[in-house]
PDB file of C-alpha atoms in Angstrom:
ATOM      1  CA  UNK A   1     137.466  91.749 117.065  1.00 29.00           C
ATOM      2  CA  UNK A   2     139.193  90.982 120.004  1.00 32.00           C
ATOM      3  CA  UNK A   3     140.226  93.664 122.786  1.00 48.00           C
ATOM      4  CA  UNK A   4     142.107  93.866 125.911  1.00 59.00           C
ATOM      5  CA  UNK A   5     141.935  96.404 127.953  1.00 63.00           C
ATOM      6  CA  UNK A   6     143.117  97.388 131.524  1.00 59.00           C
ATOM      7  CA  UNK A   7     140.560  99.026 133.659  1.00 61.00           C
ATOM      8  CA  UNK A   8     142.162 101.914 134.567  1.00 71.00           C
ATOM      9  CA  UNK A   9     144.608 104.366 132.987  1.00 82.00           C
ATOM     10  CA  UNK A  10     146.760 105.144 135.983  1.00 90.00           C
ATOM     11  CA  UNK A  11     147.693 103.991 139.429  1.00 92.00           C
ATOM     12  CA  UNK A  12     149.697 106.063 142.344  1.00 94.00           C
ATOM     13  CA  UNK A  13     150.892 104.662 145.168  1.00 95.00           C
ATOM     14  CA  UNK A  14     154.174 105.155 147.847  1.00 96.00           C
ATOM     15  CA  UNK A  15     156.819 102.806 148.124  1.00 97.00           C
ATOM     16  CA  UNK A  16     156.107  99.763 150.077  1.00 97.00           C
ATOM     17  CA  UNK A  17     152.314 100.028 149.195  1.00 96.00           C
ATOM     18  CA  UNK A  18     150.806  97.349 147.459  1.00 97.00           C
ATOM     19  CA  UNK A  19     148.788  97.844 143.711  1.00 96.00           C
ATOM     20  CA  UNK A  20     146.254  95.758 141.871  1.00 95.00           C
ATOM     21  CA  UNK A  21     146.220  96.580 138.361  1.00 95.00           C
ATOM     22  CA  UNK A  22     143.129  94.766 136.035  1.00 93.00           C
ATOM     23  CA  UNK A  23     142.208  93.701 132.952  1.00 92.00           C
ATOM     24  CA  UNK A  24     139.120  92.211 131.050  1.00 92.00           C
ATOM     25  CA  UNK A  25     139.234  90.609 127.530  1.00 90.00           C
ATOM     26  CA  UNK A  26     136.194  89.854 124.926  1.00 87.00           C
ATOM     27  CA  UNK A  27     136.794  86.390 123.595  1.00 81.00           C
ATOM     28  CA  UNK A  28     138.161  83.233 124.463  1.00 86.00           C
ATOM     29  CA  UNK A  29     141.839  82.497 125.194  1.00 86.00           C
ATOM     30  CA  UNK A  30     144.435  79.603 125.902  1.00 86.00           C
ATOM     31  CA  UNK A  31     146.525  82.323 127.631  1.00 88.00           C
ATOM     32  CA  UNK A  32     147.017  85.473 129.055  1.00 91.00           C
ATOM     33  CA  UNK A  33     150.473  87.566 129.793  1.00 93.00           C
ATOM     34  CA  UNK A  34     151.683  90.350 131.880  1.00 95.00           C
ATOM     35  CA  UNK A  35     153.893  92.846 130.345  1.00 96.00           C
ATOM     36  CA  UNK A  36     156.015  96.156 131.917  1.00 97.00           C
ATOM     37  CA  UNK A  37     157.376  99.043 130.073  1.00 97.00           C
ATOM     38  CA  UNK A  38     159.697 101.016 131.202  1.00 96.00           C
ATOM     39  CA  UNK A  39     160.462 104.729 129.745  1.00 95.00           C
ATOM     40  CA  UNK A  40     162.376 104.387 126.736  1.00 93.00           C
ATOM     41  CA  UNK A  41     162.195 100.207 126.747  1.00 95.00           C
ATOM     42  CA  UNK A  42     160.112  97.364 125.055  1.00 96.00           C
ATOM     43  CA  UNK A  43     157.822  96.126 127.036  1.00 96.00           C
ATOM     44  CA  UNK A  44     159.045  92.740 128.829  1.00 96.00           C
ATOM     45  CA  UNK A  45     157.335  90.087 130.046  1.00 95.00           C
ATOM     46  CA  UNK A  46     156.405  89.386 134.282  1.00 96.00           C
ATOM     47  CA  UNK A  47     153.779  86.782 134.305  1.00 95.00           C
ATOM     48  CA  UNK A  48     152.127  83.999 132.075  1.00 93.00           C
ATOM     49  CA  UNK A  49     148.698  82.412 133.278  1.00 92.00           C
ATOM     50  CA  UNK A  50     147.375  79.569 131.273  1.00 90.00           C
ATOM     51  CA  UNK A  51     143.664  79.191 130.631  1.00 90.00           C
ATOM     52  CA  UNK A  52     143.582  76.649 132.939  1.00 92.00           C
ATOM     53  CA  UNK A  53     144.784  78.198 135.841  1.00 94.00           C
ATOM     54  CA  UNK A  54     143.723  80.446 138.618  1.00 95.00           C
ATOM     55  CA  UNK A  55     146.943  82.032 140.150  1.00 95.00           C
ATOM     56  CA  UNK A  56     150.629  82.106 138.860  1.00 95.00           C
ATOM     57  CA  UNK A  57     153.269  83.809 141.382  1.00 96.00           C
ATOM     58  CA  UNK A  58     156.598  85.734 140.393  1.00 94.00           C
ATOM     59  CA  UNK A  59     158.405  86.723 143.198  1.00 96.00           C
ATOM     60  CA  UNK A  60     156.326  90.140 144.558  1.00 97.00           C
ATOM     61  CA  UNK A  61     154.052  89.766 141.576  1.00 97.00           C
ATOM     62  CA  UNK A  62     150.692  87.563 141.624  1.00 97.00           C
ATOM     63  CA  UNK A  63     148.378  87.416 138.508  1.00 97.00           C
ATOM     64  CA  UNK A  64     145.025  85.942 138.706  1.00 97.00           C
ATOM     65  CA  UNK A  65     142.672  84.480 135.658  1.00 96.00           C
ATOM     66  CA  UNK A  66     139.011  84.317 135.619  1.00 96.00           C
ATOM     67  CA  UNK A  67     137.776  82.899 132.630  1.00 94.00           C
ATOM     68  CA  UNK A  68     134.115  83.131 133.718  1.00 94.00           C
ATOM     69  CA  UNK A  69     133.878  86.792 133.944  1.00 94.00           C
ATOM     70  CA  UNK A  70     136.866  86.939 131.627  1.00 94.00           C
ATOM     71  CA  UNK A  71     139.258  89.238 133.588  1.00 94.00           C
ATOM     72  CA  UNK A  72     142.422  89.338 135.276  1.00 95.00           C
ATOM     73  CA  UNK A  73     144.518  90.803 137.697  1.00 95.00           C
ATOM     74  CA  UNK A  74     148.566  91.255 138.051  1.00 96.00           C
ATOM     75  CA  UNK A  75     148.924  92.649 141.829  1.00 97.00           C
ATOM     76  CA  UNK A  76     152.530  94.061 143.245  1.00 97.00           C
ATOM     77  CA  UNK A  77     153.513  93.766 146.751  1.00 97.00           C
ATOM     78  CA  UNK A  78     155.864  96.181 148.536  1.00 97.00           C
ATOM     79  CA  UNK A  79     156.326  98.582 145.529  1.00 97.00           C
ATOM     80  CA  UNK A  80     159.622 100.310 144.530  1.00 97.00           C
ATOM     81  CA  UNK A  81     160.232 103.315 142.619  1.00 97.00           C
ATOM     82  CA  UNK A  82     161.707 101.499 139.708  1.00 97.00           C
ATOM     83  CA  UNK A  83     158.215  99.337 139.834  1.00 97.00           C
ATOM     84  CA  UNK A  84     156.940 102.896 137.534  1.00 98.00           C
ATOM     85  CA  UNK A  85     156.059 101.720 134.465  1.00 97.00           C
ATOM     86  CA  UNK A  86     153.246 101.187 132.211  1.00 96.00           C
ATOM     87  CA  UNK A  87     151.445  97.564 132.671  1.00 96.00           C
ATOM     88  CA  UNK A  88     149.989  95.562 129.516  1.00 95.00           C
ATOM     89  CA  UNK A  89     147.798  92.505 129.996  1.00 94.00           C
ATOM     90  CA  UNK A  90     148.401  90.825 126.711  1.00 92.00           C
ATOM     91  CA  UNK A  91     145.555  87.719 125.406  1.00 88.00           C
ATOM     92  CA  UNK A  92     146.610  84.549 123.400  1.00 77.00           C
ATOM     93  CA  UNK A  93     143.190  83.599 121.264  1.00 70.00           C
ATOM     94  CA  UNK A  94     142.202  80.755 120.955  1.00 65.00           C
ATOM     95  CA  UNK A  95     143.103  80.150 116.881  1.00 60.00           C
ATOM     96  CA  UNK A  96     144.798  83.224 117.067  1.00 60.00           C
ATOM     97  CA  UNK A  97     148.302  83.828 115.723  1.00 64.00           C
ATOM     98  CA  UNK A  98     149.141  86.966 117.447  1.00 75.00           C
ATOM     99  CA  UNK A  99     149.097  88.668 120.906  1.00 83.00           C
ATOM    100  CA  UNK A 100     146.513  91.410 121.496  1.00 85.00           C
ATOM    101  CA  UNK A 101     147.859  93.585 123.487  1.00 90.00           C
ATOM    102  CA  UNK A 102     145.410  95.770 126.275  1.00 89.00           C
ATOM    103  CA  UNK A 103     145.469  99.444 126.405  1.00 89.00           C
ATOM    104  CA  UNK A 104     148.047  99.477 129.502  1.00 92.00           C
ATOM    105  CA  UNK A 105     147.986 100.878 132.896  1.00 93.00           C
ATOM    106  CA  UNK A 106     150.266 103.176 134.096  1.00 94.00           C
ATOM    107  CA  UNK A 107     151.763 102.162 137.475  1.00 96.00           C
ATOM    108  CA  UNK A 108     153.364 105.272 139.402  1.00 96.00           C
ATOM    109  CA  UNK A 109     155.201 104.609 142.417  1.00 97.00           C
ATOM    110  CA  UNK A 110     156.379 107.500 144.519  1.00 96.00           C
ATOM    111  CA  UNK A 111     159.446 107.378 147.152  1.00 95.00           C
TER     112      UNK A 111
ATOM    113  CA  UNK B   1     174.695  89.540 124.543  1.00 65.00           C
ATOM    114  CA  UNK B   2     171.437  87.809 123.798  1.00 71.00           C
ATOM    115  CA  UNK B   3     168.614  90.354 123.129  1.00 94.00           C
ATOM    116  CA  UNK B   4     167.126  92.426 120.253  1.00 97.00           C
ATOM    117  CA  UNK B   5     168.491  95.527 119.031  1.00 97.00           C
ATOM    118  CA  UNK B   6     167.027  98.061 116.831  1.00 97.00           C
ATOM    119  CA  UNK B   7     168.484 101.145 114.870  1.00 96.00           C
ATOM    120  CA  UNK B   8     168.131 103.757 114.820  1.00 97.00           C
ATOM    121  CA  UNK B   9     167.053 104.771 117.970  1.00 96.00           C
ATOM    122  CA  UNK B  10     165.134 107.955 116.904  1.00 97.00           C
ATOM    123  CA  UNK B  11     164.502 108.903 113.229  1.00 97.00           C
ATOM    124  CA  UNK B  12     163.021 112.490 112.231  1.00 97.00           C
ATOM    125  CA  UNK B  13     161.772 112.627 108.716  1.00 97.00           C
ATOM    126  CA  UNK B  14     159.313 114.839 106.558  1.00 97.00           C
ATOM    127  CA  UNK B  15     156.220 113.736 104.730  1.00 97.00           C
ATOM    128  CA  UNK B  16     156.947 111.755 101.579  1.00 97.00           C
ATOM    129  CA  UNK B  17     160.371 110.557 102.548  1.00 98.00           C
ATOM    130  CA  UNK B  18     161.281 106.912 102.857  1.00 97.00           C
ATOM    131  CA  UNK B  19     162.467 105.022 105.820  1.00 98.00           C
ATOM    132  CA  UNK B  20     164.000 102.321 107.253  1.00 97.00           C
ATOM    133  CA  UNK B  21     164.602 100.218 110.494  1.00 98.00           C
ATOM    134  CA  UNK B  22     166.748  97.231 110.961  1.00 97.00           C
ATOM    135  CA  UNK B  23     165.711  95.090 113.837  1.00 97.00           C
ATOM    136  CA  UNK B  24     168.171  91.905 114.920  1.00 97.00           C
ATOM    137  CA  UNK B  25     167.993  89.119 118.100  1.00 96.00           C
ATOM    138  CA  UNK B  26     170.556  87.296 118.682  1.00 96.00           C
ATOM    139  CA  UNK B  27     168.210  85.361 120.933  1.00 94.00           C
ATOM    140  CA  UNK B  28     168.125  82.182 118.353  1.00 92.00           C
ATOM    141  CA  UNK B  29     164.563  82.772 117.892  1.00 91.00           C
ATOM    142  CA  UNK B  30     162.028  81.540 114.626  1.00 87.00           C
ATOM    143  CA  UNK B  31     159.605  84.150 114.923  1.00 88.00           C
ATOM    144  CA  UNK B  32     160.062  87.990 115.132  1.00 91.00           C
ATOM    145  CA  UNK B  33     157.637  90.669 115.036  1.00 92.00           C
ATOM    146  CA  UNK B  34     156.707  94.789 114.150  1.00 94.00           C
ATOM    147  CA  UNK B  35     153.870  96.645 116.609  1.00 94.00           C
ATOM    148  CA  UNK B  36     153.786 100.014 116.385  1.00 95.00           C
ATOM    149  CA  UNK B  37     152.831 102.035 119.743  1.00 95.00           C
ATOM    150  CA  UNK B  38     151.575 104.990 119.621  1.00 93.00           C
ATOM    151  CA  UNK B  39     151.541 108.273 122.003  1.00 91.00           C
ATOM    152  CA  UNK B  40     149.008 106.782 123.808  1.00 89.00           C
ATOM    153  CA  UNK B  41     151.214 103.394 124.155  1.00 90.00           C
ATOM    154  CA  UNK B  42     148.509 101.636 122.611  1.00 90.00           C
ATOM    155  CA  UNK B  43     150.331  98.902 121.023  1.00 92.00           C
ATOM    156  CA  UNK B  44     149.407  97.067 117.633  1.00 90.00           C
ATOM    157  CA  UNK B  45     150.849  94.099 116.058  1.00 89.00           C
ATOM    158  CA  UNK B  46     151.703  95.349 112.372  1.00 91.00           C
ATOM    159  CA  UNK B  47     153.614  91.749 111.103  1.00 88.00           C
ATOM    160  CA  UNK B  48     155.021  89.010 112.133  1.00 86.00           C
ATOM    161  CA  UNK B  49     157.347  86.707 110.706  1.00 87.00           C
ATOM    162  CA  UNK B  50     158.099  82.919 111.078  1.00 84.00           C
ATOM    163  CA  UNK B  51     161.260  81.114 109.444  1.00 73.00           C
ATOM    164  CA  UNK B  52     161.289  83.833 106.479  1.00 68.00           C
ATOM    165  CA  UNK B  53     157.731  83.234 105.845  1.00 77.00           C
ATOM    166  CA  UNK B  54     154.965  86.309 106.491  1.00 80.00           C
ATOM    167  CA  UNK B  55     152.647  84.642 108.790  1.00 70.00           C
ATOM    168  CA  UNK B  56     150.692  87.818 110.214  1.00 69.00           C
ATOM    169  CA  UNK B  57     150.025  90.844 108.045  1.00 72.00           C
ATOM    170  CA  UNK B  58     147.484  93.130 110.016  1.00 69.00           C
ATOM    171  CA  UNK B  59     145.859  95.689 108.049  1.00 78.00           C
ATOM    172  CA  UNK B  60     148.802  97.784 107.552  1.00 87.00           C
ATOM    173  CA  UNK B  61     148.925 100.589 104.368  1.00 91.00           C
ATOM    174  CA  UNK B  62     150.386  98.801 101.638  1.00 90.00           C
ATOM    175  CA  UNK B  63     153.416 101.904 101.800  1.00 94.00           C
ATOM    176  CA  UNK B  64     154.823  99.721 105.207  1.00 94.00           C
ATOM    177  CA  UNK B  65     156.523  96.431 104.229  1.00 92.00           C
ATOM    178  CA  UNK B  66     158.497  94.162 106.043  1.00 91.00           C
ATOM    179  CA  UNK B  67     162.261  92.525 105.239  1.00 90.00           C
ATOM    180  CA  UNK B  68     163.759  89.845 105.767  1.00 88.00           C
ATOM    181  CA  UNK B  69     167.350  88.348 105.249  1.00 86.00           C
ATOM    182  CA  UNK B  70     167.101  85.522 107.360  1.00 88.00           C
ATOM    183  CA  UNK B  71     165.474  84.577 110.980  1.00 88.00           C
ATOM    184  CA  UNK B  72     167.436  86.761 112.942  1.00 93.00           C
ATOM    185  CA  UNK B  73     166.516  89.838 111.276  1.00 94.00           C
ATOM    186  CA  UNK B  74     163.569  91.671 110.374  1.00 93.00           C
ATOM    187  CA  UNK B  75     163.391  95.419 108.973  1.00 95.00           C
ATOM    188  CA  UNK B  76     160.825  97.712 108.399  1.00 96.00           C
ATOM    189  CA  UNK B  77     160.549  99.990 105.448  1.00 96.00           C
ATOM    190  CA  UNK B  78     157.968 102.699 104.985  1.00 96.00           C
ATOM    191  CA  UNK B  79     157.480 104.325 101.476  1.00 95.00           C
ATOM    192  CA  UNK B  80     156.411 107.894 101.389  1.00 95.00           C
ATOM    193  CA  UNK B  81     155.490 108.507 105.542  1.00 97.00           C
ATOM    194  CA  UNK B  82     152.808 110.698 106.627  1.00 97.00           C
ATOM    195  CA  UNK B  83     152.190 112.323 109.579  1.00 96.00           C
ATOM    196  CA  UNK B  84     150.165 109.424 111.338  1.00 95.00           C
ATOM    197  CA  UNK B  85     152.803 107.145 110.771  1.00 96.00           C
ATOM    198  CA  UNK B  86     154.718 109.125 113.745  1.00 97.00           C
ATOM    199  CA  UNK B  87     155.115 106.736 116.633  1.00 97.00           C
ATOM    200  CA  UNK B  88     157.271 104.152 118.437  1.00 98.00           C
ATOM    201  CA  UNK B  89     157.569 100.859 116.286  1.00 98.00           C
ATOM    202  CA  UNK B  90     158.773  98.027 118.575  1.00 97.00           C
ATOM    203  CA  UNK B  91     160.803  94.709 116.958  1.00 96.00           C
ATOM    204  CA  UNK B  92     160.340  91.582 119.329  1.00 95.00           C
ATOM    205  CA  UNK B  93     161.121  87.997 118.430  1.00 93.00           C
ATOM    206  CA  UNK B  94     159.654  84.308 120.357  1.00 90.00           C
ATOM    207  CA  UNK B  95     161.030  81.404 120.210  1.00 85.00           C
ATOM    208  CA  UNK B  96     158.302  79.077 118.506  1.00 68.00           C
ATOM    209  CA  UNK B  97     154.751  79.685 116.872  1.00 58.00           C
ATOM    210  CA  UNK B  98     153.945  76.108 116.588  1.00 57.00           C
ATOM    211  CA  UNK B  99     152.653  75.238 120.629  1.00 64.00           C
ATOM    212  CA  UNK B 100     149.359  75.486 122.093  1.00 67.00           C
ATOM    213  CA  UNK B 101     150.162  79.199 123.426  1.00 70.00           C
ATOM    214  CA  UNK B 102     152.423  81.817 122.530  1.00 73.00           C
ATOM    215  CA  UNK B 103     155.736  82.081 123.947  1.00 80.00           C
ATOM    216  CA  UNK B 104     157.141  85.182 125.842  1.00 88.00           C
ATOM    217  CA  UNK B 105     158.309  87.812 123.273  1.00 91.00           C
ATOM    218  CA  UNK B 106     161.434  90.008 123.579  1.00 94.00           C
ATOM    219  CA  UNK B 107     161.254  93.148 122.702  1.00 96.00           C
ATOM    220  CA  UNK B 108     163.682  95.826 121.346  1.00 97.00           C
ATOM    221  CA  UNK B 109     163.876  98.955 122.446  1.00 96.00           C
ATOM    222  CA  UNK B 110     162.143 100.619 119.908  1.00 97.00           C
ATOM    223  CA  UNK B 111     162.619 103.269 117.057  1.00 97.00           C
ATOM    224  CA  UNK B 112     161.169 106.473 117.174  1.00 97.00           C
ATOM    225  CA  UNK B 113     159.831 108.115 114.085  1.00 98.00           C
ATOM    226  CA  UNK B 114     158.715 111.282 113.586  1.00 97.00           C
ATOM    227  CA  UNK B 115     156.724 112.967 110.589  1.00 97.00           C
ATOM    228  CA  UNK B 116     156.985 116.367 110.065  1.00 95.00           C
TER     229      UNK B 116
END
Protein backbone atom coordinates (compact mmCIF):
# COMPACT_ATOMS: atom_id res chain seq x y z
CA UNK A 1 0.00 0.00 0.00
CA UNK A 2 0.69 3.40 -0.40
CA UNK A 3 2.56 5.67 2.32
CA UNK A 4 3.50 9.15 2.88
CA UNK A 5 5.64 10.09 5.16
CA UNK A 6 7.55 13.29 6.25
CA UNK A 7 11.16 12.82 7.00
CA UNK A 8 11.38 14.10 10.17
CA UNK A 9 9.19 14.24 13.28
CA UNK A 10 10.00 17.72 14.48
CA UNK A 11 11.50 21.01 13.46
CA UNK A 12 12.65 24.13 15.85
CA UNK A 13 13.48 27.18 14.70
CA UNK A 14 13.23 31.25 15.95
CA UNK A 15 11.08 33.62 14.43
CA UNK A 16 12.21 35.03 11.21
CA UNK A 17 14.23 31.78 10.45
CA UNK A 18 13.41 29.94 7.55
CA UNK A 19 12.29 25.80 7.65
CA UNK A 20 12.24 23.10 5.04
CA UNK A 21 10.01 20.43 5.99
CA UNK A 22 10.07 16.95 3.51
CA UNK A 23 8.30 14.29 2.39
CA UNK A 24 8.72 11.07 0.19
CA UNK A 25 5.82 8.88 -1.13
CA UNK A 26 5.89 5.07 -2.57
CA UNK A 27 3.74 5.08 -5.66
CA UNK A 28 2.68 7.13 -8.35
CA UNK A 29 0.52 10.27 -8.06
CA UNK A 30 -1.43 13.00 -10.15
CA UNK A 31 -1.00 15.23 -7.05
CA UNK A 32 0.39 16.08 -3.96
CA UNK A 33 -0.95 18.62 -1.03
CA UNK A 34 0.33 20.49 1.87
CA UNK A 35 -1.65 20.50 4.96
CA UNK A 36 -1.22 22.53 8.65
CA UNK A 37 -2.75 21.68 11.89
CA UNK A 38 -3.07 23.75 14.37
CA UNK A 39 -3.74 22.63 18.22
CA UNK A 40 -7.21 21.83 18.58
CA UNK A 41 -8.06 22.38 14.52
CA UNK A 42 -8.49 20.21 11.30
CA UNK A 43 -5.85 20.27 9.37
CA UNK A 44 -6.22 22.93 6.38
CA UNK A 45 -4.84 23.06 3.29
CA UNK A 46 -1.42 25.58 2.15
CA UNK A 47 -0.24 24.22 -1.09
CA UNK A 48 -1.32 21.95 -4.10
CA UNK A 49 1.47 20.73 -6.64
CA UNK A 50 0.31 18.85 -9.64
CA UNK A 51 2.29 15.93 -11.00
CA UNK A 52 3.36 17.94 -13.58
CA UNK A 53 4.92 20.58 -11.91
CA UNK A 54 8.10 21.49 -10.19
CA UNK A 55 7.36 24.52 -7.85
CA UNK A 56 3.98 26.09 -6.68
CA UNK A 57 4.34 29.42 -4.44
CA UNK A 58 1.84 30.67 -1.61
CA UNK A 59 2.80 33.75 -0.30
CA UNK A 60 5.96 32.76 2.32
CA UNK A 61 5.34 29.14 1.48
CA UNK A 62 7.14 27.24 -1.57
CA UNK A 63 6.50 23.46 -2.20
CA UNK A 64 8.57 21.56 -4.56
CA UNK A 65 7.70 18.02 -6.46
CA UNK A 66 10.12 15.53 -7.64
CA UNK A 67 8.55 12.77 -9.19
CA UNK A 68 11.84 11.03 -10.05
CA UNK A 69 13.02 10.44 -6.61
CA UNK A 70 9.41 10.79 -5.52
CA UNK A 71 9.69 13.45 -2.75
CA UNK A 72 8.75 16.79 -1.85
CA UNK A 73 9.35 19.72 0.01
CA UNK A 74 6.96 22.65 1.56
CA UNK A 75 9.67 25.38 2.80
CA UNK A 76 8.54 28.62 5.09
CA UNK A 77 10.25 31.84 4.90
CA UNK A 78 10.46 34.33 7.79
CA UNK A 79 8.62 32.11 10.37
CA UNK A 80 6.09 33.35 13.00
CA UNK A 81 5.05 31.92 16.15
CA UNK A 82 1.60 31.13 14.97
CA UNK A 83 3.55 29.19 11.91
CA UNK A 84 3.65 26.11 15.08
CA UNK A 85 1.83 23.50 13.87
CA UNK A 86 2.05 20.06 12.69
CA UNK A 87 2.74 19.74 8.68
CA UNK A 88 1.06 16.82 6.52
CA UNK A 89 2.17 16.16 2.95
CA UNK A 90 -0.92 14.49 1.68
CA UNK A 91 -0.63 12.11 -2.03
CA UNK A 92 -3.48 11.90 -4.67
CA UNK A 93 -2.87 8.20 -6.43
CA UNK A 94 -3.09 7.76 -9.42
CA UNK A 95 -6.67 5.55 -9.54
CA UNK A 96 -6.97 6.35 -6.13
CA UNK A 97 -10.15 7.67 -4.50
CA UNK A 98 -8.78 8.97 -1.35
CA UNK A 99 -5.94 11.14 0.10
CA UNK A 100 -3.14 9.37 1.97
CA UNK A 101 -2.15 11.37 4.33
CA UNK A 102 1.96 11.35 5.60
CA UNK A 103 2.87 10.90 9.14
CA UNK A 104 3.29 14.86 9.73
CA UNK A 105 6.02 17.03 10.89
CA UNK A 106 5.85 19.07 13.66
CA UNK A 107 6.95 22.67 12.94
CA UNK A 108 7.93 24.64 16.27
CA UNK A 109 8.63 28.15 15.99
CA UNK A 110 9.97 29.99 18.99
CA UNK A 111 9.69 33.98 19.59
CA UNK B 1 -20.58 31.00 7.89
CA UNK B 2 -19.29 28.53 5.36
CA UNK B 3 -17.24 25.73 7.05
CA UNK B 4 -17.75 22.32 8.77
CA UNK B 5 -18.80 21.88 12.18
CA UNK B 6 -18.74 18.91 14.32
CA UNK B 7 -20.37 18.00 17.78
CA UNK B 8 -19.56 17.31 20.19
CA UNK B 9 -16.40 18.67 20.70
CA UNK B 10 -15.09 16.09 23.27
CA UNK B 11 -17.00 12.88 24.19
CA UNK B 12 -15.84 10.58 27.27
CA UNK B 13 -17.41 7.20 27.23
CA UNK B 14 -16.72 3.63 28.77
CA UNK B 15 -16.16 0.39 26.95
CA UNK B 16 -19.31 -1.05 25.41
CA UNK B 17 -21.24 2.16 25.17
CA UNK B 18 -22.50 3.58 21.91
CA UNK B 19 -21.68 6.81 20.28
CA UNK B 20 -22.36 9.31 18.04
CA UNK B 21 -21.00 12.37 16.03
CA UNK B 22 -22.84 14.64 13.74
CA UNK B 23 -20.63 16.34 11.25
CA UNK B 24 -22.29 19.30 8.83
CA UNK B 25 -20.61 21.90 5.95
CA UNK B 26 -22.38 24.35 4.89
CA UNK B 27 -19.67 24.68 2.26
CA UNK B 28 -22.15 23.28 -0.68
CA UNK B 29 -19.92 20.43 -1.09
CA UNK B 30 -20.76 16.57 -2.81
CA UNK B 31 -18.30 14.72 -1.00
CA UNK B 32 -17.56 14.57 2.80
CA UNK B 33 -15.35 12.42 4.70
CA UNK B 34 -14.37 10.50 8.43
CA UNK B 35 -10.30 10.03 9.30
CA UNK B 36 -9.61 9.28 12.52
CA UNK B 37 -6.15 10.71 14.02
CA UNK B 38 -4.69 9.30 16.51
CA UNK B 39 -2.24 10.46 19.52
CA UNK B 40 0.39 10.27 17.29
CA UNK B 41 -1.66 12.56 14.64
CA UNK B 42 -1.32 9.89 12.28
CA UNK B 43 -4.30 10.43 10.25
CA UNK B 44 -6.46 7.67 8.40
CA UNK B 45 -9.23 7.99 6.04
CA UNK B 46 -12.08 5.74 7.66
CA UNK B 47 -15.11 6.70 4.81
CA UNK B 48 -15.99 8.83 2.53
CA UNK B 49 -19.10 9.76 1.04
CA UNK B 50 -20.24 11.14 -2.40
CA UNK B 51 -23.95 12.41 -3.17
CA UNK B 52 -25.39 9.87 -0.40
CA UNK B 53 -23.56 7.09 -1.94
CA UNK B 54 -20.51 5.18 0.21
CA UNK B 55 -17.73 5.52 -2.16
CA UNK B 56 -14.67 4.71 0.27
CA UNK B 57 -15.01 2.22 3.10
CA UNK B 58 -11.38 1.54 4.48
CA UNK B 59 -11.05 -1.39 6.58
CA UNK B 60 -12.90 -0.08 9.43
CA UNK B 61 -14.54 -2.72 12.32
CA UNK B 62 -17.85 -3.40 11.15
CA UNK B 63 -19.07 -1.72 14.97
CA UNK B 64 -18.16 2.02 13.09
CA UNK B 65 -20.77 3.00 10.46
CA UNK B 66 -21.38 6.01 8.75
CA UNK B 67 -24.88 8.25 8.27
CA UNK B 68 -26.15 10.07 6.09
CA UNK B 69 -29.30 12.38 5.68
CA UNK B 70 -28.33 14.18 2.80
CA UNK B 71 -24.92 15.82 1.25
CA UNK B 72 -24.38 18.20 3.79
CA UNK B 73 -24.19 15.89 6.57
CA UNK B 74 -22.39 12.95 7.55
CA UNK B 75 -22.37 11.23 11.17
CA UNK B 76 -20.49 8.71 12.68
CA UNK B 77 -21.82 6.04 14.94
CA UNK B 78 -19.75 3.53 16.84
CA UNK B 79 -21.48 0.42 18.44
CA UNK B 80 -19.98 -0.94 21.57
CA UNK B 81 -16.32 1.31 21.69
CA UNK B 82 -13.23 -0.08 22.98
CA UNK B 83 -10.38 1.35 24.22
CA UNK B 84 -8.46 1.70 20.78
CA UNK B 85 -11.18 3.45 19.36
CA UNK B 86 -9.94 6.56 21.65
CA UNK B 87 -8.76 9.29 19.32
CA UNK B 88 -9.58 12.46 17.35
CA UNK B 89 -12.05 11.64 14.39
CA UNK B 90 -11.94 14.55 11.89
CA UNK B 91 -15.22 15.30 9.36
CA UNK B 92 -13.99 17.19 6.11
CA UNK B 93 -15.98 17.65 2.94
CA UNK B 94 -14.51 18.62 -1.11
CA UNK B 95 -16.23 19.91 -3.50
CA UNK B 96 -16.11 17.21 -6.41
CA UNK B 97 -14.69 13.53 -6.73
CA UNK B 98 -15.18 13.35 -10.37
CA UNK B 99 -11.70 15.51 -11.77
CA UNK B 100 -8.39 14.28 -12.53
CA UNK B 101 -7.13 15.19 -8.81
CA UNK B 102 -8.68 15.66 -5.63
CA UNK B 103 -9.88 18.89 -4.52
CA UNK B 104 -8.78 20.70 -1.25
CA UNK B 105 -10.75 19.24 1.73
CA UNK B 106 -12.14 21.23 4.69
CA UNK B 107 -11.89 19.97 7.70
CA UNK B 108 -13.86 20.22 11.01
CA UNK B 109 -12.49 20.64 14.01
CA UNK B 110 -12.69 17.38 15.25
CA UNK B 111 -14.37 15.24 18.07
CA UNK B 112 -12.56 13.83 20.73
CA UNK B 113 -13.41 10.44 22.09
CA UNK B 114 -12.26 8.82 24.84
CA UNK B 115 -12.60 5.05 26.05
CA UNK B 116 -12.35 4.31 29.41
Amino acid sequence: SQLAEENLWALSVHEGESVTVNCSYKTSITALQWYRQKSGEGPAQLILIRSNERDNRNGRLRATLDTSSQSSSLSITATRCEDTAVYFCATDPQGGRALIFGTGTTVSVSP
Amino acid sequence: ETAVFQTPNYHVTQVGNEVSFNCKQTLGHDTMYWYKQDSKKLLKIMFSYNNKQLIVNETVPRRFSPQSSDKAHLNLRIKSVEPEDSAVYLCASSSDWGGDVQDTQYFGPGTRLLVL
